[in-house]
């Protein structure tokens, strides 16, 4: 009886009419309550930094006051320890930017830096999560075998792309290149929303959703309404979103509400009051799979700003892609990998019938090539960065990029500069109105050096560019979730679609040219007028950007 009453209250809370009437009140309530929760929370980087700084202060003051006579000996000992740790960091198998980001705090604040470094590198929980994730990837590999005729055809057409395909199907996560796959490109989130609602209405067997941000509003209310109807029709539905949402965009009891309506819903890496660097690895993917026949990906999350129903940072420019045919398999397997990795340990993922979710494709015939792929922080392969660098290094005429964040490591920076210096037209579109001021200040530190190398930088003046798009030479394009920053390239779970000699490449480039018309080109004069204080802050933040 009590459970029934509780469920009725939950239904009323999420009822569309009730939600619309109380929308602002609930949003404000959850934002305020979660602000307090964030302050109190003991998790991830915030807790580590605070505790490490306090530890540094306590140790130093304690040693000075209690062991004043031995302070010099302590100073010598901590200096030797810091030197040994820096030598270890310098010889560690990590990106040089990360080495610098770790070496600075170790050198300046030895106790703080050492504690933070050792804590993040000696984590049984994180190691366990990584092992489970890799095990899920290995389970799905047999269902993503590279077809011989596709790789043979690719080798005849372009040996560089064939080499990339071999890497991706091997070390890069097991993702094959497909043919017989149609694609539709959406230049705005509202275009994707309209299409995905129509496809959801036609679902017959199953629906998989995996998103980084889920926020109540017009978009999610409509999708949830469709999902509830499809669940009543017997369609299997799995809905997963990243745990960061519970801090600000969605109430914590949302999964229970969804399960009450026959929708299997779970949160990836819920934010918990515990020390664990695994919570630093967020699920940044955006995946929708319907019946194994249709898949969506791109930058569009399930919240109203992504379809310009709510204005936050001016006009929201985002992109997405819908694929249909053989290439859907990779996104189906990516979803199941993450779903099972997020399951509690008492559920055996070996019981998953992966073959059941692969649909036969007998009607899509397309000679273009499509490769859906994912990137994981646990496999030591920087797949997202490697695909981007491969496009830049092999470009002959142009590489056009849209990214909301431009925080580059030295390898990517030199890759872009060299391409421009050998005559490739490199254009990068960034936001003019940003959702992350710190990221924008860091991006501005690159502008002058990139422009001097011949790269043209543009800012989207109507608002924010949230799209993650590459197009090159009228034959290659990438549409996905992968930003050009450390978090996307090294720390988060990501996904994207790579297209080669596919008709959708033309659509991507046409949209890029239309977007340029609404952009302001950044010149050296503009760079010289930029606030020197903000530039200094950006340069300081860059040092620690890999850890942010």
Coordinates of C-alpha atoms in Angstrom, one line a residue:
X1 CA 0.0 0.0 0.0
X2 CA 2.8 2.4 1.0
X3 CA 4.7 1.6 -2.2
X4 CA 1.6 2.3 -4.3
X5 CA 1.1 5.6 -2.7
X6 CA 4.8 6.5 -3.2
X7 CA 4.6 5.6 -6.8
X8 CA 1.5 7.7 -7.3
X9 CA 3.2 10.7 -5.8
X10 CA 6.2 10.1 -8.1
X11 CA 3.9 9.9 -11.1
X12 CA 2.2 13.1 -10.2
X13 CA 5.6 14.8 -9.7
X14 CA 6.7 13.9 -13.2
X15 CA 3.3 14.3 -14.9
X16 CA 3.7 16.6 -17.8
X17 CA 1.0 19.0 -16.7
X18 CA 2.2 19.1 -13.1
X19 CA 5.8 19.5 -14.3
X20 CA 5.0 22.4 -16.5
X21 CA 3.1 24.1 -13.7
X22 CA 5.9 23.6 -11.2
X23 CA 8.8 23.7 -13.5
X24 CA 10.6 26.8 -12.3
X25 CA 9.9 26.0 -8.7
X26 CA 11.4 22.5 -9.0
X27 CA 14.4 23.6 -11.0
X28 CA 15.2 26.3 -8.4
X29 CA 14.6 23.9 -5.6
X30 CA 17.0 21.3 -7.0
X31 CA 19.6 23.8 -8.0
X32 CA 19.7 25.3 -4.6
X33 CA 19.6 22.0 -2.8
X34 CA 22.4 20.6 -5.0
X35 CA 24.5 23.7 -4.5
X36 CA 24.4 22.8 -0.8
X37 CA 25.1 19.2 -1.6
X38 CA 28.1 20.1 -3.7
X39 CA 29.5 22.2 -0.8
X40 CA 29.0 19.3 1.6
X41 CA 30.0 16.6 -0.8
X42 CA 33.2 14.7 -0.4
X43 CA 34.1 13.3 -3.8
X44 CA 36.5 13.4 -6.6
X45 CA 38.9 16.2 -7.4
X46 CA 37.3 18.8 -5.1
X47 CA 37.8 16.8 -2.0
X48 CA 41.3 15.7 -3.0
X49 CA 42.4 19.3 -3.6
X50 CA 41.0 20.7 -0.4
X51 CA 42.3 17.9 1.7
X52 CA 45.7 18.0 0.1
X53 CA 46.1 21.7 0.6
X54 CA 45.0 21.4 4.3
X55 CA 47.4 18.5 4.7
X56 CA 50.2 20.6 3.2
X57 CA 49.5 23.5 5.6
X58 CA 49.1 21.2 8.7
X59 CA 52.3 19.3 8.0
X60 CA 54.3 22.5 7.4
X61 CA 53.0 24.3 10.4
X62 CA 53.2 21.2 12.6
X63 CA 56.8 20.6 11.6
X64 CA 57.8 24.2 12.0
X65 CA 56.3 24.6 15.5
X66 CA 56.9 21.1 17.0
X67 CA 60.2 20.2 15.3
X68 CA 61.7 23.6 14.7
X69 CA 65.2 22.3 15.4
X70 CA 64.8 19.6 12.7
X71 CA 63.1 21.7 10.1
X72 CA 66.1 22.0 7.9
X73 CA 66.4 18.2 7.9
X74 CA 62.8 17.9 6.9
X75 CA 63.3 20.4 4.1
X76 CA 66.2 18.4 2.7
X77 CA 64.2 15.1 3.0
X78 CA 61.1 16.5 1.3
X79 CA 63.2 18.1 -1.4
X80 CA 64.9 14.7 -2.1
X81 CA 61.5 13.0 -2.1
X82 CA 60.0 15.6 -4.5
X83 CA 63.0 15.2 -6.8
X84 CA 62.6 11.4 -6.9
X85 CA 58.9 11.7 -7.6
X86 CA 59.5 14.3 -10.4
X87 CA 62.0 11.9 -12.0
X88 CA 59.4 9.2 -11.8
X89 CA 56.8 11.5 -13.4
X90 CA 59.2 12.5 -16.2
X91 CA 59.8 8.8 -17.1
X92 CA 56.1 7.9 -16.8
X93 CA 54.3 6.8 -19.9
X94 CA 51.9 9.8 -20.1
X95 CA 51.4 12.8 -22.3
X96 CA 54.1 15.5 -21.7
X97 CA 51.3 18.0 -20.8
X98 CA 50.3 15.7 -17.9
X99 CA 53.9 15.4 -16.8
X100 CA 54.1 19.2 -16.5
X101 CA 50.7 19.5 -14.8
X102 CA 51.9 17.0 -12.1
X103 CA 55.5 18.2 -11.8
X104 CA 54.5 21.8 -10.9
X105 CA 52.4 21.0 -7.8
X106 CA 54.9 18.3 -6.7
X107 CA 57.8 20.9 -6.9
X108 CA 55.9 23.8 -5.4
X109 CA 53.8 22.0 -2.8
X110 CA 55.5 18.7 -2.1
X111 CA 53.0 17.3 0.4
X112 CA 50.0 18.4 -1.6
X113 CA 51.5 17.3 -5.0
X114 CA 52.7 14.0 -3.8
X115 CA 49.5 13.1 -2.0
X116 CA 47.4 14.0 -5.1
X117 CA 49.7 12.1 -7.5
X118 CA 49.9 9.0 -5.4
X119 CA 46.2 9.0 -4.7
X120 CA 45.3 9.2 -8.4
X121 CA 47.7 6.5 -9.4
X122 CA 47.1 4.0 -6.7
X123 CA 43.4 3.4 -6.9
X124 CA 42.1 -0.2 -6.6
X125 CA 38.5 1.0 -7.2
X126 CA 39.4 2.8 -10.4
X127 CA 41.5 -0.2 -11.6
X128 CA 38.5 -2.5 -10.9
X129 CA 36.2 -0.2 -13.0
X130 CA 38.7 -0.1 -15.8
X131 CA 39.1 -3.9 -15.8
X132 CA 35.4 -4.4 -15.9
X133 CA 35.0 -1.9 -18.8
X134 CA 37.8 -3.6 -20.8
X135 CA 36.1 -7.0 -20.2
X136 CA 32.9 -5.6 -21.7
X137 CA 34.8 -4.4 -24.7
X138 CA 36.3 -7.8 -25.2
X139 CA 32.9 -9.5 -24.9
X140 CA 31.5 -7.5 -27.8
X141 CA 34.6 -7.8 -30.2
X142 CA 33.3 -11.0 -31.9
X143 CA 30.2 -9.1 -33.0
X144 CA 32.2 -6.3 -34.7
X145 CA 34.5 -8.3 -37.0
X146 CA 35.9 -6.4 -40.0
X147 CA 34.6 -7.8 -43.3
X148 CA 37.4 -8.8 -45.7
X149 CA 35.7 -7.3 -48.8
X150 CA 35.4 -3.9 -47.1
X151 CA 39.1 -3.7 -46.0
X152 CA 40.2 -5.0 -49.4
X153 CA 38.2 -2.3 -51.2
X154 CA 39.4 0.4 -48.8
X155 CA 43.1 -0.7 -49.3
X156 CA 42.7 -0.2 -53.1
X157 CA 41.1 3.3 -52.6
X158 CA 43.2 4.8 -49.8
X159 CA 46.0 2.9 -47.9
X160 CA 46.1 5.6 -45.2
X161 CA 42.4 5.2 -44.3
X162 CA 42.9 1.4 -44.6
X163 CA 45.7 1.7 -42.0
X164 CA 43.5 3.7 -39.7
X165 CA 40.8 1.0 -40.1
X166 CA 43.2 -1.7 -39.2
X167 CA 44.2 0.2 -36.1
X168 CA 40.7 0.9 -35.0
X169 CA 39.6 -2.7 -35.5
X170 CA 42.6 -3.8 -33.5
X171 CA 44.2 -1.6 -30.8
X172 CA 41.5 1.1 -31.2
X173 CA 38.7 -0.8 -29.5
X174 CA 37.6 -3.3 -32.2
X175 CA 35.6 -0.9 -34.4
X176 CA 35.2 -2.0 -38.0
X177 CA 34.6 0.1 -41.2
X178 CA 31.2 -0.5 -42.8
X179 CA 29.6 0.0 -46.1
X180 CA 25.9 -0.3 -46.8
X181 CA 25.1 2.5 -44.3
X182 CA 23.0 5.6 -45.0
X183 CA 23.5 8.8 -43.0
X184 CA 21.5 12.0 -42.5
X185 CA 23.3 15.1 -41.1
X186 CA 21.5 17.5 -38.8
X187 CA 22.9 21.1 -38.6
X188 CA 20.9 21.9 -35.5
X189 CA 19.6 20.1 -32.4
X190 CA 16.0 20.8 -33.2
X191 CA 16.4 18.9 -36.6
X192 CA 17.7 15.9 -34.7
X193 CA 14.9 16.1 -32.1
X194 CA 12.1 16.1 -34.8
X195 CA 13.7 13.1 -36.5
X196 CA 14.4 11.1 -33.4
X197 CA 10.9 11.5 -32.1
X198 CA 9.5 10.1 -35.4
X199 CA 11.9 7.1 -35.2
X200 CA 11.1 6.4 -31.6
X201 CA 7.4 6.3 -32.5
X202 CA 8.2 3.5 -35.0
X203 CA 10.3 1.4 -32.7
X204 CA 9.2 -2.3 -32.6
X205 CA 11.8 -4.3 -30.6
X206 CA 14.1 -2.1 -28.4
X207 CA 15.3 1.4 -27.7
X208 CA 18.7 2.2 -26.2
X209 CA 19.5 5.7 -24.9
X210 CA 22.8 6.9 -23.5
X211 CA 23.4 10.6 -22.8
X212 CA 25.7 12.8 -20.9
X213 CA 23.1 15.5 -19.9
X214 CA 19.4 14.9 -19.3
X215 CA 17.3 17.9 -18.2
X216 CA 13.6 18.2 -17.7
X217 CA 11.8 20.4 -20.2
X218 CA 10.1 20.3 -23.5
X219 CA 12.5 17.9 -25.1
X220 CA 12.7 15.3 -22.3
X221 CA 9.0 15.4 -21.5
X222 CA 8.2 14.6 -25.1
X223 CA 10.8 11.7 -25.3
X224 CA 9.7 10.2 -21.9
X225 CA 6.0 10.3 -23.1
X226 CA 6.9 8.3 -26.2
X227 CA 9.1 5.9 -24.2
X228 CA 6.3 5.2 -21.8
X229 CA 3.9 4.4 -24.6
X230 CA 6.4 2.2 -26.3
X231 CA 7.1 0.3 -23.0
X232 CA 3.4 -0.4 -22.8
X233 CA 3.5 -1.9 -26.3
X234 CA 6.3 -4.3 -25.1
X235 CA 9.3 -2.5 -26.5
X236 CA 12.4 -3.1 -24.4
X237 CA 13.8 0.2 -23.3
X238 CA 17.2 1.0 -21.6
X239 CA 17.9 4.5 -20.6
X240 CA 21.3 5.6 -19.1
X241 CA 22.7 9.0 -18.3
X242 CA 25.8 10.3 -16.6
X243 CA 25.8 10.7 -12.8
X244 CA 26.7 14.4 -13.0
X245 CA 23.1 15.1 -14.0
X246 CA 21.9 14.4 -10.4
X247 CA 23.8 17.5 -9.2
X248 CA 21.8 20.0 -11.2
X249 CA 19.6 18.9 -14.1
X250 CA 17.5 15.9 -13.0
X251 CA 16.1 14.7 -9.6
X252 CA 17.8 11.7 -8.1
X253 CA 14.6 9.7 -8.1
X254 CA 14.2 9.9 -11.9
X255 CA 15.4 6.3 -12.5
X256 CA 12.8 5.0 -10.1
X257 CA 10.1 6.9 -11.9
X258 CA 11.2 5.5 -15.2
X259 CA 11.4 1.9 -13.8
X260 CA 7.8 2.3 -12.5
X261 CA 6.8 2.8 -16.1
X262 CA 8.5 -0.2 -17.5
X263 CA 11.7 1.6 -18.6
X264 CA 15.0 0.1 -17.4
X265 CA 16.9 3.2 -16.3
X266 CA 20.3 3.6 -14.6
X267 CA 22.9 6.2 -13.8
X268 CA 26.5 5.8 -15.0
X269 CA 29.0 6.6 -12.2
X270 CA 26.7 8.2 -9.6
X271 CA 28.4 11.0 -7.6
X272 CA 29.1 9.5 -4.2
X273 CA 30.7 10.9 -1.1
X274 CA 33.8 8.8 -1.5
X275 CA 37.4 9.2 -2.7
X276 CA 37.6 7.7 -6.1
X277 CA 39.3 9.0 -9.3
X278 CA 36.9 6.7 -11.3
X279 CA 34.4 9.5 -10.8
X280 CA 36.7 11.7 -12.9
X281 CA 35.9 9.6 -16.0
X282 CA 32.5 10.7 -17.2
X283 CA 30.2 9.2 -19.8
X284 CA 30.2 12.0 -22.4
X285 CA 28.6 9.9 -25.1
X286 CA 25.3 10.6 -26.8
X287 CA 23.9 7.5 -28.3
X288 CA 20.4 6.4 -29.4
X289 CA 19.9 3.0 -31.0
X290 CA 16.5 1.8 -32.3
X291 CA 15.9 -1.8 -33.2
X292 CA 19.5 -2.2 -34.2
X293 CA 18.6 -0.5 -37.5
X294 CA 19.0 3.2 -36.7
X295 CA 21.5 5.1 -34.5
X296 CA 22.0 8.7 -33.6
X297 CA 25.1 10.4 -32.3
X298 CA 26.6 14.0 -32.1
X299 CA 26.8 16.8 -29.7
X300 CA 23.1 17.1 -28.8
X301 CA 22.0 16.1 -25.3
X302 CA 18.5 15.7 -24.0
X303 CA 17.9 19.2 -22.6
X304 CA 16.1 22.2 -23.9
X305 CA 19.1 24.4 -24.7
X306 CA 20.3 21.9 -27.3
X307 CA 17.1 22.5 -29.3
X308 CA 17.0 26.3 -28.6
X309 CA 13.9 26.0 -26.5
X310 CA 15.8 27.6 -23.7
X311 CA 18.4 30.3 -24.2
X312 CA 21.5 30.0 -22.0
X313 CA 24.4 31.2 -24.2
X314 CA 22.8 32.8 -27.2
X315 CA 21.9 30.6 -30.1
X316 CA 23.0 27.0 -29.5
X317 CA 24.7 25.6 -32.6
X318 CA 25.0 21.9 -32.4
X319 CA 25.1 19.0 -34.8
X320 CA 24.1 15.3 -35.0
X321 CA 24.0 12.4 -37.4
X322 CA 21.5 9.6 -38.0
X323 CA 22.9 6.4 -39.5
X324 CA 21.0 3.4 -40.8
X325 CA 22.3 0.1 -41.9
X326 CA 25.4 -2.0 -41.1
X327 CA 27.2 0.8 -39.3
X328 CA 24.6 0.7 -36.5
X329 CA 26.2 -2.4 -35.0
X330 CA 29.1 -0.4 -33.5
X331 CA 26.8 1.9 -31.6
X332 CA 24.7 -1.0 -30.4
X333 CA 27.8 -2.7 -29.0
X334 CA 29.1 0.6 -27.5
X335 CA 25.9 1.0 -25.6
X336 CA 25.8 -2.5 -24.3
X337 CA 29.5 -2.2 -23.2
X338 CA 28.7 0.8 -21.1
X339 CA 25.4 -0.5 -19.8
X340 CA 26.9 -3.7 -18.5
X341 CA 30.0 -1.9 -17.2
X342 CA 27.7 0.3 -15.1
X343 CA 25.7 -2.7 -13.7
X344 CA 26.3 -3.6 -10.1
X345 CA 28.7 -6.5 -9.5
X346 CA 26.0 -8.9 -8.5
X347 CA 24.7 -8.9 -12.1
X348 CA 26.5 -11.2 -14.5
X349 CA 27.1 -9.4 -17.8
X350 CA 28.0 -12.8 -19.4
X351 CA 24.3 -13.4 -19.6
X352 CA 23.8 -10.6 -22.2
X353 CA 22.7 -12.0 -25.6
X354 CA 24.6 -9.5 -27.8
X355 CA 23.5 -11.3 -31.0
X356 CA 19.9 -10.6 -30.3
X357 CA 20.4 -6.9 -30.8
X358 CA 22.0 -7.1 -34.2
X359 CA 19.5 -6.5 -37.0
X360 CA 19.7 -7.9 -40.5
X361 CA 20.3 -5.3 -43.1
X362 CA 19.1 -6.3 -46.5
X363 CA 17.9 -3.1 -48.1
X364 CA 20.6 -0.4 -47.4
X365 CA 23.1 -0.2 -50.2
X366 CA 25.6 2.6 -50.1
X367 CA 29.2 2.6 -51.4
X368 CA 30.4 5.2 -48.9
X369 CA 32.3 4.1 -45.8
X370 CA 31.1 4.6 -42.2
X371 CA 32.9 3.8 -38.9
X372 CA 31.2 4.3 -35.6
X373 CA 33.8 4.3 -32.8
X374 CA 34.2 5.0 -29.1
X375 CA 37.0 6.2 -26.9
X376 CA 37.7 4.9 -23.4
X377 CA 40.0 6.3 -20.7
X378 CA 40.9 2.8 -19.5
X379 CA 42.5 1.3 -22.6
X380 CA 45.7 3.5 -23.0
X381 CA 44.6 4.3 -26.6
X382 CA 43.7 7.9 -27.3
X383 CA 41.4 7.0 -30.2
X384 CA 39.6 10.3 -30.5
X385 CA 42.9 12.2 -30.9
X386 CA 44.4 9.7 -33.2
X387 CA 41.5 9.9 -35.6
X388 CA 41.7 13.7 -35.6
X389 CA 45.4 13.7 -36.2
X390 CA 45.1 11.2 -39.0
X391 CA 42.7 13.5 -40.8
X392 CA 45.0 16.5 -40.3
X393 CA 48.2 14.7 -41.3
X394 CA 46.7 13.2 -44.5
X395 CA 44.8 16.3 -45.6
X396 CA 45.8 17.7 -49.0
X397 CA 43.5 20.8 -49.4
X398 CA 41.6 21.6 -46.2
X399 CA 40.6 20.6 -42.7
X400 CA 37.6 22.4 -41.2
X401 CA 36.8 22.1 -37.5
X402 CA 34.1 23.1 -35.1
X403 CA 34.7 22.6 -31.4
X404 CA 33.3 24.3 -28.2
X405 CA 36.7 24.0 -26.4
X406 CA 40.2 24.4 -27.8
X407 CA 42.7 23.1 -25.3
X408 CA 45.5 21.5 -27.2
X409 CA 48.4 19.3 -26.1
X410 CA 51.8 19.9 -27.9
X411 CA 51.2 17.0 -30.3
X412 CA 47.9 18.3 -31.6
X413 CA 49.2 21.9 -31.7
X414 CA 52.2 20.9 -33.9
X415 CA 50.0 18.7 -36.0
X416 CA 47.8 21.6 -36.9
X417 CA 50.7 24.1 -37.4
X418 CA 52.5 21.7 -39.7
X419 CA 49.5 21.1 -41.8
X420 CA 48.9 24.8 -42.2
X421 CA 52.5 25.5 -43.0
X422 CA 52.5 22.9 -45.8
X423 CA 49.6 24.6 -47.5
X424 CA 46.5 23.0 -46.0
X425 CA 43.6 25.3 -45.3
X426 CA 42.9 25.0 -41.6
X427 CA 39.8 26.7 -40.2
X428 CA 38.6 26.4 -36.6
X429 CA 35.2 27.7 -35.4
X430 CA 34.9 28.2 -31.7
X431 CA 32.1 29.9 -29.6
X432 CA 31.9 33.6 -29.1
X433 CA 29.7 33.1 -26.0
X434 CA 31.1 30.3 -23.9
X435 CA 29.6 28.1 -21.2
X436 CA 33.0 27.7 -19.6
X437 CA 34.9 31.0 -19.1
X438 CA 38.1 29.1 -17.9
X439 CA 38.2 27.0 -21.1
X440 CA 37.7 30.1 -23.2
X441 CA 40.6 31.9 -21.5
X442 CA 42.8 28.9 -22.2
X443 CA 41.7 28.7 -25.8
X444 CA 42.7 32.4 -26.3
X445 CA 46.3 31.5 -25.4
X446 CA 46.5 29.5 -28.6
X447 CA 44.9 32.0 -31.0
X448 CA 48.0 34.1 -31.8
X449 CA 50.4 31.2 -32.4
X450 CA 47.8 29.4 -34.5
X451 CA 47.1 32.5 -36.6
X452 CA 50.8 33.1 -37.1
X453 CA 51.1 29.6 -38.4
X454 CA 48.5 30.3 -41.0
X455 CA 45.4 28.8 -39.3
X456 CA 42.3 30.9 -39.4
X457 CA 40.2 31.1 -36.2
X458 CA 36.5 32.1 -36.2
X459 CA 34.0 32.7 -33.4
X460 CA 30.3 32.0 -33.8
X461 CA 28.9 35.4 -32.9
X462 CA 25.2 34.4 -32.3
X463 CA 26.1 32.3 -29.4
X464 CA 27.8 29.0 -28.6
X465 CA 29.1 26.3 -30.9
X466 CA 28.7 23.0 -29.2
X467 CA 29.3 20.9 -32.3
X468 CA 32.2 18.5 -32.6
X469 CA 32.8 18.3 -36.3
X470 CA 35.7 17.7 -38.7
X471 CA 35.5 17.8 -42.5
X472 CA 38.4 17.4 -44.9
X473 CA 39.0 17.4 -48.7
X474 CA 35.4 16.6 -49.6
X475 CA 36.0 13.0 -48.7
X476 CA 36.3 12.7 -44.9
X477 CA 34.2 13.9 -42.0
X478 CA 33.7 13.2 -38.3
X479 CA 30.5 14.0 -36.3
X480 CA 30.4 13.0 -32.7
X481 CA 30.9 14.0 -29.0
X482 CA 34.7 14.5 -29.0
X483 CA 35.8 18.0 -28.1
X484 CA 39.4 19.2 -28.7
X485 CA 40.3 19.3 -25.1
X486 CA 42.1 17.1 -22.5
X487 CA 38.8 15.9 -20.9
X488 CA 37.4 14.6 -24.1
X489 CA 40.7 13.2 -25.6
X490 CA 42.0 11.6 -22.4
X491 CA 39.5 11.4 -19.5
X492 CA 35.9 10.8 -20.8
X493 CA 34.1 8.1 -22.6
X494 CA 33.3 9.4 -26.1
X495 CA 31.9 8.3 -29.4
X496 CA 31.7 9.5 -33.0
X497 CA 31.1 8.5 -36.6
X498 CA 33.9 8.7 -39.2
X499 CA 32.8 9.0 -42.9
X500 CA 34.9 8.4 -46.0
X501 CA 33.6 9.1 -49.5
X502 CA 30.1 9.2 -48.2
X503 CA 27.4 11.5 -49.4
X504 CA 27.0 12.9 -45.9
X505 CA 30.5 14.5 -46.1
X506 CA 29.1 17.1 -48.5
X507 CA 26.3 18.0 -46.1
X508 CA 28.8 18.5 -43.3
X509 CA 31.0 20.8 -45.3
X510 CA 28.0 22.8 -46.7
X511 CA 26.8 23.4 -43.1
X512 CA 30.3 24.5 -42.2
X513 CA 30.3 27.1 -44.9
X514 CA 26.9 28.4 -43.8
X515 CA 28.1 28.6 -40.2
X516 CA 31.2 30.6 -41.3
X517 CA 28.8 33.3 -42.6
X518 CA 27.7 33.9 -39.0
X519 CA 31.2 34.0 -37.6
X520 CA 33.7 36.7 -36.8
X521 CA 37.3 36.0 -37.9
X522 CA 39.8 36.5 -35.2
X523 CA 42.9 38.5 -36.3
X524 CA 46.2 39.3 -34.8
X525 CA 44.9 42.8 -34.1
X526 CA 42.0 41.3 -32.2
X527 CA 44.4 39.1 -30.2
X528 CA 46.5 42.2 -29.2
X529 CA 43.3 43.8 -27.9
X530 CA 42.4 40.9 -25.7
X531 CA 42.7 41.5 -21.9
X532 CA 46.2 40.8 -20.8
X533 CA 44.9 39.8 -17.4
X534 CA 42.6 37.1 -18.9
X535 CA 45.5 36.0 -21.1
X536 CA 47.7 35.6 -18.0
X537 CA 45.0 33.6 -16.2
X538 CA 44.6 31.5 -19.3
X539 CA 48.3 30.7 -19.4
X540 CA 48.3 29.7 -15.7
X541 CA 45.2 27.6 -16.2
X542 CA 46.8 25.8 -19.2
X543 CA 49.4 24.3 -16.9
X544 CA 46.8 22.5 -15.0
X545 CA 44.3 22.0 -17.8
X546 CA 45.0 18.2 -18.0
X547 CA 43.9 17.8 -14.4
X548 CA 40.8 20.0 -14.7

